[in-house]
JSON list of C-alpha atoms in Angstrom, two decimals:
[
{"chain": "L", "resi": 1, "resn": "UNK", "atom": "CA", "xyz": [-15.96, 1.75, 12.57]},
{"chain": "L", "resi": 2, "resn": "UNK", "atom": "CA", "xyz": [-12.79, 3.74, 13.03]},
{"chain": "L", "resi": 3, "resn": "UNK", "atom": "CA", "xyz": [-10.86, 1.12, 10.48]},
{"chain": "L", "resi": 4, "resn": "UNK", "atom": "CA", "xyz": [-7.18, 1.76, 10.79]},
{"chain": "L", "resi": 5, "resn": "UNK", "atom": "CA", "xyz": [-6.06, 5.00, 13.26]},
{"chain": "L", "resi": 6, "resn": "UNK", "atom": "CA", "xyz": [-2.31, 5.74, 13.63]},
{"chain": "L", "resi": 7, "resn": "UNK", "atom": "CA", "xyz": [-0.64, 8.44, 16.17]},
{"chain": "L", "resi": 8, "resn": "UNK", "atom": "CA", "xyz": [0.81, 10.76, 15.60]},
{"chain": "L", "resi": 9, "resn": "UNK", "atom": "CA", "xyz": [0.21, 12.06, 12.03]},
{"chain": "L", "resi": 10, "resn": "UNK", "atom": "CA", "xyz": [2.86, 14.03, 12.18]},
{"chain": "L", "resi": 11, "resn": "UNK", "atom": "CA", "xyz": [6.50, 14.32, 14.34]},
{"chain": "L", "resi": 12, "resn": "UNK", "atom": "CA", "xyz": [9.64, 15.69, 14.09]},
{"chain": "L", "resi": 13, "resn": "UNK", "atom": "CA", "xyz": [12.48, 13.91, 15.54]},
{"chain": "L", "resi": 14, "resn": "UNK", "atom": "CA", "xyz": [16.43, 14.92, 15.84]},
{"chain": "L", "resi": 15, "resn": "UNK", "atom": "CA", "xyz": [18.97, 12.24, 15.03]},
{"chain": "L", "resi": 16, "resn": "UNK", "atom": "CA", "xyz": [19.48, 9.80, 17.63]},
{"chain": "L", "resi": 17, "resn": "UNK", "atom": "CA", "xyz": [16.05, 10.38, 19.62]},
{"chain": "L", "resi": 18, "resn": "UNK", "atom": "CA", "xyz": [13.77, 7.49, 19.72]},
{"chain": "L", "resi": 19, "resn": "UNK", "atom": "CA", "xyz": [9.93, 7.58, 19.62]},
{"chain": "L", "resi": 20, "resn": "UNK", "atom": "CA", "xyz": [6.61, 4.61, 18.73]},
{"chain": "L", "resi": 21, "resn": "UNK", "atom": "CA", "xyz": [4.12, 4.83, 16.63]},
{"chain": "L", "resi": 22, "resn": "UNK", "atom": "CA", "xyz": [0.95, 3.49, 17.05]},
{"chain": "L", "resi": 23, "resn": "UNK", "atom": "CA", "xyz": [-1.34, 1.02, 15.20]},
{"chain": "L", "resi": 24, "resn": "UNK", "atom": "CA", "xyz": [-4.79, 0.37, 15.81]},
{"chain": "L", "resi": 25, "resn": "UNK", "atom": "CA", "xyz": [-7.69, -1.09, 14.31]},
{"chain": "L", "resi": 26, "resn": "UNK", "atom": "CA", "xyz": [-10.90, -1.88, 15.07]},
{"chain": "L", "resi": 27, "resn": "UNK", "atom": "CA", "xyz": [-11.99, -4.53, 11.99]},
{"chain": "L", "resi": 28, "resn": "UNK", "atom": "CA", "xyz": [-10.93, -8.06, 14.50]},
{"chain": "L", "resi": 29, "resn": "UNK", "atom": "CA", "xyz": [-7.99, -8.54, 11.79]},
{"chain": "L", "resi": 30, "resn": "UNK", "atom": "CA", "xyz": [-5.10, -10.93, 12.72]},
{"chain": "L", "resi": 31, "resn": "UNK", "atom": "CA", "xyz": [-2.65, -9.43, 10.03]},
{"chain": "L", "resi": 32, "resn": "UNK", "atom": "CA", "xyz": [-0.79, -6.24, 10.67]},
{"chain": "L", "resi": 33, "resn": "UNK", "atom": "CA", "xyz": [1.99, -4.54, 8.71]},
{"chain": "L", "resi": 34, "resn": "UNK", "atom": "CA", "xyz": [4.40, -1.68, 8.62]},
{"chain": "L", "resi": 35, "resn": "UNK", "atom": "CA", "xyz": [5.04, 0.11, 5.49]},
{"chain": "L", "resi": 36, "resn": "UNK", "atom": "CA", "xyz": [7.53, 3.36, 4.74]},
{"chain": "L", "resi": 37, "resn": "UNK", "atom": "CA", "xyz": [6.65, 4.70, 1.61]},
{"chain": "L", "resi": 38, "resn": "UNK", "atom": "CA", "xyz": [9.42, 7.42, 0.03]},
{"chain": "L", "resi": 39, "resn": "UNK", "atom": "CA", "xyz": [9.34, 9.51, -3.18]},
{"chain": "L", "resi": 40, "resn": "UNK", "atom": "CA", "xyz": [10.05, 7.35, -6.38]},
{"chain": "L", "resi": 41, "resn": "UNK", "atom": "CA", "xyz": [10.47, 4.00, -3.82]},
{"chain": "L", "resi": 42, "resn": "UNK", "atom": "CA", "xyz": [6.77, 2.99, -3.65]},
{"chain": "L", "resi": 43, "resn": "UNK", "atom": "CA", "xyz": [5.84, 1.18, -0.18]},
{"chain": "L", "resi": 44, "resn": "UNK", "atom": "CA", "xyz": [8.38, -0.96, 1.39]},
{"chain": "L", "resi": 45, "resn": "UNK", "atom": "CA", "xyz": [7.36, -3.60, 3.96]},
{"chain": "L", "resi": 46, "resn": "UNK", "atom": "CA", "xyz": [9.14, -3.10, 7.54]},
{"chain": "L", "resi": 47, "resn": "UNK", "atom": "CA", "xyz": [7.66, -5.70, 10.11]},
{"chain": "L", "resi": 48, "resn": "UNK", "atom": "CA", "xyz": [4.14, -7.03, 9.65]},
{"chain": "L", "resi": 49, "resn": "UNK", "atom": "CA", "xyz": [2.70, -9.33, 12.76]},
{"chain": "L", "resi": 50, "resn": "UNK", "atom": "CA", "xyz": [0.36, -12.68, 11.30]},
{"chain": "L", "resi": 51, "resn": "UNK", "atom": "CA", "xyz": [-1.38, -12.43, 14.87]},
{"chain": "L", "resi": 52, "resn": "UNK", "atom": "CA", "xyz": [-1.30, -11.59, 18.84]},
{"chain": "L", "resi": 53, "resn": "UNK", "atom": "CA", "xyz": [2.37, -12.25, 20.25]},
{"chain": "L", "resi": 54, "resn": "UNK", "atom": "CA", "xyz": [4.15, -12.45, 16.80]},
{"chain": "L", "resi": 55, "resn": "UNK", "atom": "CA", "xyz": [6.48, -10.63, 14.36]},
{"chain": "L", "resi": 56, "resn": "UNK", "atom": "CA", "xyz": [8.45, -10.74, 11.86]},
{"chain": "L", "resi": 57, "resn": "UNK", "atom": "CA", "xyz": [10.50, -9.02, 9.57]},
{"chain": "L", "resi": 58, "resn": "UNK", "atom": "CA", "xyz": [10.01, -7.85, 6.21]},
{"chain": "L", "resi": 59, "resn": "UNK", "atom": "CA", "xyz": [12.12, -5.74, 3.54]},
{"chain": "L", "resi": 60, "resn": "UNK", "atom": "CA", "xyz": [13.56, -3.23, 5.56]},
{"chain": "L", "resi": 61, "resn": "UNK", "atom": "CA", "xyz": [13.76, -4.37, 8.96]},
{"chain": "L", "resi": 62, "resn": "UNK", "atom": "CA", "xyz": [16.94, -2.35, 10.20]},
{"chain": "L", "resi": 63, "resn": "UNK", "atom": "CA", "xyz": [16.66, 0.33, 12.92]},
{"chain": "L", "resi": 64, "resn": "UNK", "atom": "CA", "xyz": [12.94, -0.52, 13.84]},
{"chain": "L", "resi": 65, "resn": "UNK", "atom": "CA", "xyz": [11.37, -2.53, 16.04]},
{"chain": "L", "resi": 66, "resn": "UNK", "atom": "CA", "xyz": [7.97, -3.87, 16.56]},
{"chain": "L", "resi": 67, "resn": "UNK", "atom": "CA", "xyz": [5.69, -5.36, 18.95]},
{"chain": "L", "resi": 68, "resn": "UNK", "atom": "CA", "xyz": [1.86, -6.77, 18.98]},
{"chain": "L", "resi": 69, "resn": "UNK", "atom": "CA", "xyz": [0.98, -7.10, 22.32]},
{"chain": "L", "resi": 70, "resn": "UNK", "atom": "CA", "xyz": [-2.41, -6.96, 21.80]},
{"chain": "L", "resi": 71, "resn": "UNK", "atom": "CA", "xyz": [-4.45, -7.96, 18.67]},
{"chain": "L", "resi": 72, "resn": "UNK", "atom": "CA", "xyz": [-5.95, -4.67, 17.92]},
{"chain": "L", "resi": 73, "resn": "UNK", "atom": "CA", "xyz": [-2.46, -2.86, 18.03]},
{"chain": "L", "resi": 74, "resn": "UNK", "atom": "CA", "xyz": [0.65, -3.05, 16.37]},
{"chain": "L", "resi": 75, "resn": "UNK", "atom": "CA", "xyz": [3.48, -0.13, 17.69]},
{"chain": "L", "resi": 76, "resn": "UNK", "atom": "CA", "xyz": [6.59, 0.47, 15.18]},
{"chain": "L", "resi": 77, "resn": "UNK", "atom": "CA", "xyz": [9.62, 2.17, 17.39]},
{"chain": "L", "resi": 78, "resn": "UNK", "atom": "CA", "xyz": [12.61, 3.60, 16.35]},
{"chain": "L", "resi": 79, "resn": "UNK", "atom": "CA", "xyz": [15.53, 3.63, 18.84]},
{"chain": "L", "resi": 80, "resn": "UNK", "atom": "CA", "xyz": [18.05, 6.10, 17.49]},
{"chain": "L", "resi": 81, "resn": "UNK", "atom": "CA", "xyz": [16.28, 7.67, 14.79]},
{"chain": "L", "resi": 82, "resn": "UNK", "atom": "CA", "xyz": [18.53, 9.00, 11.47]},
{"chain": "L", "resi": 83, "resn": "UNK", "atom": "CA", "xyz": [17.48, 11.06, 8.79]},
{"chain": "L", "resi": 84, "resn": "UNK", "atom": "CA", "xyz": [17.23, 7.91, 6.50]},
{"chain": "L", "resi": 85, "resn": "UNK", "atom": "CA", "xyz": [14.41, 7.20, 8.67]},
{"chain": "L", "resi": 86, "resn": "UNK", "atom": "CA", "xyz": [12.34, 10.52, 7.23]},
{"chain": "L", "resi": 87, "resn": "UNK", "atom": "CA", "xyz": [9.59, 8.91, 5.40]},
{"chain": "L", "resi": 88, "resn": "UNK", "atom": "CA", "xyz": [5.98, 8.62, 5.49]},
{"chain": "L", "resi": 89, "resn": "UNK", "atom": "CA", "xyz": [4.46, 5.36, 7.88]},
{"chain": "L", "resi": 90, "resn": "UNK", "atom": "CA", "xyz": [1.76, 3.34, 7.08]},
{"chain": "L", "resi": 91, "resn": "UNK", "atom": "CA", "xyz": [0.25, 0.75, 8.93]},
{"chain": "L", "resi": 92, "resn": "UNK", "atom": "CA", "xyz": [-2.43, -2.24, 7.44]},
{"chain": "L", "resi": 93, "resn": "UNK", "atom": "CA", "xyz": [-4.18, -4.44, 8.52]},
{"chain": "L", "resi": 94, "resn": "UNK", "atom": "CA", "xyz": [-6.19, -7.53, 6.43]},
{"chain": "L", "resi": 95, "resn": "UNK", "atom": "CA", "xyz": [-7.61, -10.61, 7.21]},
{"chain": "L", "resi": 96, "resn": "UNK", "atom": "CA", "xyz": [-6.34, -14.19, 6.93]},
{"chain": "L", "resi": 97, "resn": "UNK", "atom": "CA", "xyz": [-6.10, -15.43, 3.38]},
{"chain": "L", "resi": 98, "resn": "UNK", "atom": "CA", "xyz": [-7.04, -12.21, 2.44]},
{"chain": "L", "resi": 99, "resn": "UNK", "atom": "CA", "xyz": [-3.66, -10.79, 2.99]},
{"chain": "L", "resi": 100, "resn": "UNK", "atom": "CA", "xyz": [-3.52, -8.81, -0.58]},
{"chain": "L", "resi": 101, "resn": "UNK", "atom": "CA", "xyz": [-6.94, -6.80, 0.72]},
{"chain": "L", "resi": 102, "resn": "UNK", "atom": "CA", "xyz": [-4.97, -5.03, 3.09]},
{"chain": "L", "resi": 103, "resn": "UNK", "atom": "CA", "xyz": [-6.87, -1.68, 4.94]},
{"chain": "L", "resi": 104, "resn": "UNK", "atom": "CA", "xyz": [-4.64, 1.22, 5.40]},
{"chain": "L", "resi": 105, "resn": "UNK", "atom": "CA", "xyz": [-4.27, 3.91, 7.87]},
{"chain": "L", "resi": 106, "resn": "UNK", "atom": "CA", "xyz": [-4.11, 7.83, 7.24]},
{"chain": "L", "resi": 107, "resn": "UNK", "atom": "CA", "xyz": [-0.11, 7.69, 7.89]},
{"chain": "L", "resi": 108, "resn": "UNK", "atom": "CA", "xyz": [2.30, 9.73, 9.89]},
{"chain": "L", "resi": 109, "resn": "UNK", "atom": "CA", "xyz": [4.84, 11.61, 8.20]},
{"chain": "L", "resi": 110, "resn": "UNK", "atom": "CA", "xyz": [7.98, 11.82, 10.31]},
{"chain": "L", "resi": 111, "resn": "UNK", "atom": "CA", "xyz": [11.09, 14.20, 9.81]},
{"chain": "L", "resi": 112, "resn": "UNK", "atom": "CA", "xyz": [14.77, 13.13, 11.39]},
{"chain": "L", "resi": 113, "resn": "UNK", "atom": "CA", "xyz": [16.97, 16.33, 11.65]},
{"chain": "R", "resi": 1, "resn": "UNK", "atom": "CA", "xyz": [13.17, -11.99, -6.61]},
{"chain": "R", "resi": 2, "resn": "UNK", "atom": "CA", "xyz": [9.77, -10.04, -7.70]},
{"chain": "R", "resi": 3, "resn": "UNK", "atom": "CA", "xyz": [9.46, -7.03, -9.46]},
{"chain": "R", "resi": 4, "resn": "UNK", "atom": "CA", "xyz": [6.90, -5.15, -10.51]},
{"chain": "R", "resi": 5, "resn": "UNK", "atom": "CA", "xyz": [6.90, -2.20, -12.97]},
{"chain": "R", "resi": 6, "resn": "UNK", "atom": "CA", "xyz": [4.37, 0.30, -13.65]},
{"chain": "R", "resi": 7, "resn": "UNK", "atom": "CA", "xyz": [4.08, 2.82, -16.50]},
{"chain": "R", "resi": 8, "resn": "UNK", "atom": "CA", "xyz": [3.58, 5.73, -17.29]},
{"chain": "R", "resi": 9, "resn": "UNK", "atom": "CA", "xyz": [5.48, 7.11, -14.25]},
{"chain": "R", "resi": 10, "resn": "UNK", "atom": "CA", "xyz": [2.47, 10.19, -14.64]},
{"chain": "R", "resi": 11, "resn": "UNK", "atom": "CA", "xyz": [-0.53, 10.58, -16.78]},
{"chain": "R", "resi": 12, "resn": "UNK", "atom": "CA", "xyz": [-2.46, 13.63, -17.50]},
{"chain": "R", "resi": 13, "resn": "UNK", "atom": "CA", "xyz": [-6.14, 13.50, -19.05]},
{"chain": "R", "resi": 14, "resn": "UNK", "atom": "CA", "xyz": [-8.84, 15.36, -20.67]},
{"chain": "R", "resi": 15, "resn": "UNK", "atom": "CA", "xyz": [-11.73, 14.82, -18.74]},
{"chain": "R", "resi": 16, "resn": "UNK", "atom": "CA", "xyz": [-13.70, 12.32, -21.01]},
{"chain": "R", "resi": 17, "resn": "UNK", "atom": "CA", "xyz": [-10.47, 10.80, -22.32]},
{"chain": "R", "resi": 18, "resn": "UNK", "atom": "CA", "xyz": [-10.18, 7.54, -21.58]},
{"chain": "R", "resi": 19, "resn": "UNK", "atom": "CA", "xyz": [-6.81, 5.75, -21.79]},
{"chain": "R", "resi": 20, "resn": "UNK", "atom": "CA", "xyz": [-5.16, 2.64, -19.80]},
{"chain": "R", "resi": 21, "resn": "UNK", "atom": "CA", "xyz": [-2.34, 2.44, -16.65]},
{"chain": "R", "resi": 22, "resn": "UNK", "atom": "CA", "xyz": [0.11, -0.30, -16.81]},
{"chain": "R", "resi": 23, "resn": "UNK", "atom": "CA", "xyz": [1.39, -2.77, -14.36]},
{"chain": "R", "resi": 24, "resn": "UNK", "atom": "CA", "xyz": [4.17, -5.50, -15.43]},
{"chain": "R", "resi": 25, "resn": "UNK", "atom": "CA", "xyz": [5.35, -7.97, -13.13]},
{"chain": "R", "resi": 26, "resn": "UNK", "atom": "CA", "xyz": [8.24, -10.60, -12.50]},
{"chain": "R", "resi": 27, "resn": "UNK", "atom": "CA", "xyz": [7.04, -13.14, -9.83]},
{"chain": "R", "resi": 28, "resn": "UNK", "atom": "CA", "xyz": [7.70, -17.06, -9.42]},
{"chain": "R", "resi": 29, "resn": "UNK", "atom": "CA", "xyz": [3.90, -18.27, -8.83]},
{"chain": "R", "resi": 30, "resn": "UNK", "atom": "CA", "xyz": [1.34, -15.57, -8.97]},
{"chain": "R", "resi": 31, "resn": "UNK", "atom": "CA", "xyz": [-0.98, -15.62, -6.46]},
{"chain": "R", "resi": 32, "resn": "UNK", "atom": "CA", "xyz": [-3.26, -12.85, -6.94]},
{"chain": "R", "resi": 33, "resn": "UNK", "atom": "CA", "xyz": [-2.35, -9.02, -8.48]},
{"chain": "R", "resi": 34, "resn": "UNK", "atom": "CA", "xyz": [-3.56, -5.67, -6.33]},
{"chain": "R", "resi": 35, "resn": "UNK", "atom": "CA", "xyz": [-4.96, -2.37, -7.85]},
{"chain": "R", "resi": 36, "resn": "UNK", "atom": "CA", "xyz": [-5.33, 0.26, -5.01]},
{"chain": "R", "resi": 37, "resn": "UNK", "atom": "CA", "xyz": [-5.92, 4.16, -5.43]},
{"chain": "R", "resi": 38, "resn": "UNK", "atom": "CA", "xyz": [-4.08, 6.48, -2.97]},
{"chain": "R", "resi": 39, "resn": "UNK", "atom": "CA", "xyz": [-5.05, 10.40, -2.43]},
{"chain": "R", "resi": 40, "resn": "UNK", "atom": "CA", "xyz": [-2.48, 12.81, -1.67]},
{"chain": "R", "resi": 41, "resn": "UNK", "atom": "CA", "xyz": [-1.72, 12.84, 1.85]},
{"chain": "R", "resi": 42, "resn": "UNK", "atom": "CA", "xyz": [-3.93, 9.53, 2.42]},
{"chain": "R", "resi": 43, "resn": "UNK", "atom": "CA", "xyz": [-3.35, 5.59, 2.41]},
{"chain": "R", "resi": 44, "resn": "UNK", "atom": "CA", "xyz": [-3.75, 3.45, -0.06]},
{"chain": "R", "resi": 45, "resn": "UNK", "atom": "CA", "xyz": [-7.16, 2.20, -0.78]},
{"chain": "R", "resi": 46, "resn": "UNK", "atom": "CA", "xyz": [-8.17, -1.29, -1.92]},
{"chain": "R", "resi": 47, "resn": "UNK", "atom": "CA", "xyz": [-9.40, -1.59, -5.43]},
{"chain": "R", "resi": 48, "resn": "UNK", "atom": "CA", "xyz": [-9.35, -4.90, -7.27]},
{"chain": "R", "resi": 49, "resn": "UNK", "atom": "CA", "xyz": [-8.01, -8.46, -7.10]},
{"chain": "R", "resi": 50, "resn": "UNK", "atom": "CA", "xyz": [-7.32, -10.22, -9.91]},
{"chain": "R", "resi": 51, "resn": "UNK", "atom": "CA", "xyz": [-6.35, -13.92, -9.41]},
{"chain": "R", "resi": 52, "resn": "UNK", "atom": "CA", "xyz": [-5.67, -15.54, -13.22]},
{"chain": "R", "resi": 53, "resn": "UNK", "atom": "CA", "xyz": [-4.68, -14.96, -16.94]},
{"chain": "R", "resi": 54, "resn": "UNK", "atom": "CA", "xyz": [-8.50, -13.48, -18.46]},
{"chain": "R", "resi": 55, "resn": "UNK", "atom": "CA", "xyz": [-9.89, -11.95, -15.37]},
{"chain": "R", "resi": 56, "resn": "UNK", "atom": "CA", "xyz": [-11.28, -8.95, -15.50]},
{"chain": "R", "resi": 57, "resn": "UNK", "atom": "CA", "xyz": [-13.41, -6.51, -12.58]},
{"chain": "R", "resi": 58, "resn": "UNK", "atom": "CA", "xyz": [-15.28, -3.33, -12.87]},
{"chain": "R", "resi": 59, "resn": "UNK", "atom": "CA", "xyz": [-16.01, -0.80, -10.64]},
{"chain": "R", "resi": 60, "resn": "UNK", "atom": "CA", "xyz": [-17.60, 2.80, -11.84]},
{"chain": "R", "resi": 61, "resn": "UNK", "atom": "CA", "xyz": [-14.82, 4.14, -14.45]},
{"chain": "R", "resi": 62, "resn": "UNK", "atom": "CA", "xyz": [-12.71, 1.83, -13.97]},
{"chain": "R", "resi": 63, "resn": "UNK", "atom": "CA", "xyz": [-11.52, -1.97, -15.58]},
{"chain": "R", "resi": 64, "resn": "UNK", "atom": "CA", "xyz": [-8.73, -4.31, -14.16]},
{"chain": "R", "resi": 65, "resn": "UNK", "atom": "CA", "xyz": [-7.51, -6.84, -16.90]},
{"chain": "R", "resi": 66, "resn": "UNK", "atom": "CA", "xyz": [-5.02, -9.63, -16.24]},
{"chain": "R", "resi": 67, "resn": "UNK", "atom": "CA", "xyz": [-2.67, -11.29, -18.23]},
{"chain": "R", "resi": 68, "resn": "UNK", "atom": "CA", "xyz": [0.50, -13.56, -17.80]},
{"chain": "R", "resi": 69, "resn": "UNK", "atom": "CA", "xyz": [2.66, -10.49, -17.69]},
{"chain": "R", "resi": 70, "resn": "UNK", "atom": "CA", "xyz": [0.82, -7.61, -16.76]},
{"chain": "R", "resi": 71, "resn": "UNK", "atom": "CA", "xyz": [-2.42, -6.02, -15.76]},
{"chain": "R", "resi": 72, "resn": "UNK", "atom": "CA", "xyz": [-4.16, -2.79, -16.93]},
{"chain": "R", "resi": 73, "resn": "UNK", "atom": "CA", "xyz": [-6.25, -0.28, -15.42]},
{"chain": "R", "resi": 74, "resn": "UNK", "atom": "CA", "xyz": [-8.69, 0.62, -18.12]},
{"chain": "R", "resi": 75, "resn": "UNK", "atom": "CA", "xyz": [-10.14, 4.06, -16.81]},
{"chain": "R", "resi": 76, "resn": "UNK", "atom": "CA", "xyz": [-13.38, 5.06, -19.19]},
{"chain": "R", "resi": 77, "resn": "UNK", "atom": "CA", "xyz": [-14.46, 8.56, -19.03]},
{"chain": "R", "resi": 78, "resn": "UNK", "atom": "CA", "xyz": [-12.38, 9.56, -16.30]},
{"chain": "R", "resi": 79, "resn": "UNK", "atom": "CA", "xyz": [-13.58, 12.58, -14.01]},
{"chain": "R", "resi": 80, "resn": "UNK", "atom": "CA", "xyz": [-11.31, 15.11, -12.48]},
{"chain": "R", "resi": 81, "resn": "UNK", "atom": "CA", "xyz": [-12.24, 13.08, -8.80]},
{"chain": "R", "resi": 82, "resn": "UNK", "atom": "CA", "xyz": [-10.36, 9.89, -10.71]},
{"chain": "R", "resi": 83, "resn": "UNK", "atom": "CA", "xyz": [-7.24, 11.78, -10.18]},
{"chain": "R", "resi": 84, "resn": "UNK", "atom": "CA", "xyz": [-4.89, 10.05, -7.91]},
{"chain": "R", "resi": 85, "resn": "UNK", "atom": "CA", "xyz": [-2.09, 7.75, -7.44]},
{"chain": "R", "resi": 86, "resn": "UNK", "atom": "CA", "xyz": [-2.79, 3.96, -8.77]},
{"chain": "R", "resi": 87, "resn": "UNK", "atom": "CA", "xyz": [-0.24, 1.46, -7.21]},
{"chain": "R", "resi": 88, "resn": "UNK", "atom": "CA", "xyz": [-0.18, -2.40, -8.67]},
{"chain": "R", "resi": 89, "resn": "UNK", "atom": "CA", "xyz": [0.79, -4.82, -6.27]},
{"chain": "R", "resi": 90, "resn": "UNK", "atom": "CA", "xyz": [1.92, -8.84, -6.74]},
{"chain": "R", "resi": 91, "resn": "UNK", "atom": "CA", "xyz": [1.61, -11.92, -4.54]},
{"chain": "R", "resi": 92, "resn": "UNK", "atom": "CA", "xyz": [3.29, -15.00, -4.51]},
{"chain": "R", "resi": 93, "resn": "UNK", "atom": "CA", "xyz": [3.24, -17.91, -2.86]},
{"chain": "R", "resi": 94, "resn": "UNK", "atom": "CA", "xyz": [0.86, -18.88, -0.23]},
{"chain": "R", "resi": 95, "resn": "UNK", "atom": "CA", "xyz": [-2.73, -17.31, 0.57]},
{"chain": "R", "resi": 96, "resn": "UNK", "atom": "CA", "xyz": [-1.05, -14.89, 2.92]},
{"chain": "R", "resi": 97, "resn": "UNK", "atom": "CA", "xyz": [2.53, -14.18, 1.54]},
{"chain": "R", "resi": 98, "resn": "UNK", "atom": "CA", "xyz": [3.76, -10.42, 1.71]},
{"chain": "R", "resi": 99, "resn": "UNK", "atom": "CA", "xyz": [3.01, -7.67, -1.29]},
{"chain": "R", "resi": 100, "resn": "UNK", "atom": "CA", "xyz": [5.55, -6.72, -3.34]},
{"chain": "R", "resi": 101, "resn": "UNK", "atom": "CA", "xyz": [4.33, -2.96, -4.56]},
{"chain": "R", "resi": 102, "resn": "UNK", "atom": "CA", "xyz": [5.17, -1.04, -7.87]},
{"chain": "R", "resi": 103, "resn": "UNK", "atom": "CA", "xyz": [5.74, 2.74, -7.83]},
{"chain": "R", "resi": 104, "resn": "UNK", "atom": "CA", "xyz": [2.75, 4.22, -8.69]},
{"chain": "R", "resi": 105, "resn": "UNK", "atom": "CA", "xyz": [1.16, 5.72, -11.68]},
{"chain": "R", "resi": 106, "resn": "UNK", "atom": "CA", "xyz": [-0.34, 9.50, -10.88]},
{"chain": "R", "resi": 107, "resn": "UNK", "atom": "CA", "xyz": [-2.86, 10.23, -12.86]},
{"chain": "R", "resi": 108, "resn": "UNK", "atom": "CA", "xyz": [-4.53, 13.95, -13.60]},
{"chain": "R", "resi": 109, "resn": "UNK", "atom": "CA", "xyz": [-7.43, 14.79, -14.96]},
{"chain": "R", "resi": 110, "resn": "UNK", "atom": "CA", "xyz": [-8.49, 18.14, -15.99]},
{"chain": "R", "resi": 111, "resn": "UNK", "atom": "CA", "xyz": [-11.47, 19.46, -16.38]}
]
């Protein structure tokens, strides 16, 4: 098993471009989450998804957007990126009732110019 | 609103020299309290859950402890490979309400 993948690991955006990441995993979890974690911050919930077709939004929503089309993917896009946005991305996954066990992918560190 | 507060900020050890982390928390109806271990460059890897006031797990080196304020990470013996970060997480609420994380405690041990 793969667990948690996320593309790109790295990326380099300048202000205002937009780009997705990607989520996958490969465990059958329904719970999926977006974290940013920054230098002396700790991890910070974005959006996290409780199954196929749903979102919603968690500590710091603004300037992302999310979707979970399918229930082995969950994509994180940023429309007009700023350089607030540099920070590395993690994504999780866990299982229902379980939600505190939460699996973690490798993370992509992304730069805004 | 909850908050959780870990300490020291960094911690450097002998190897051999064991010695605790901290994690204090503020939360309105604990549900359960999360040790993971991150490597540099990594994500955050599941450790422990502790659910009530007494528990206690084990796993090689290392001891979670809960109590009504705060948890420890009781690392015996450490080896240089037990260097990392250790992040302390809270739940409240329901079975599958969000994690509120602390900073992180990184922890160095030399050989």
């Amino acid at each position: 098993n793969a667990g948690v993948t996320q593309t790109p690991k790295f990326r380099v955006l300048k202000t205002g471009q937009s780009m997705t990441l990607l989520c996958a995993q490969d465990m059958n979890h329904e719970y999926m989450y977006w974290y940013r974690q920054d230098p002396g911050m700790g991890l910070r919930l974005i959006h996290y998804s409780v199954g196929e077709g749903t979102t919603a939004k968690g500590e710091v929503p603004d300037g992302y957007n999310v979707s979970r089309l399918k229930k082995q993917n969950f994509l994180l896009g940023l429309e007009s990126a700023a350089p607030s946005q540099t920070s590395v991305y993690f994504c999780a996954s866990s299982s229902p009732g379980l939600a505190g066990e939460q699996y973690f992918g490798p993370g992509t560190r992304l730069t805004v110019t | 609103e909850d908050q959780v507060t870990q300490s020291p900020e960094a911690l450097r050890l002998q190897e051999g020299e064991s010695s605790s982390l901290n994690c204090s928390y503020t939360v309105s109806g604990l549900r359960g309290l999360f040790w993971y271990r991150q490597d540099p460059g990594k994500g955050p890897e599941f450790l422990f859950t502790l659910y009530s006031a007494g528990e206690e797990k084990e796993k090689e080196r290392l001891k979670a402890t809960l109590t009504k304020k705060e948890s420890f990470l009781h690392i015996t013996a450490p080896k240089p490979e037990d260097s990392a970060t250790y992040l302390c997480a809270v739940q409240a609420g329901g079975a599958n309400s969000k994690l509120t994380f602390g900073k992180g405690i990184t922890l160095s041990v030399r050989p």
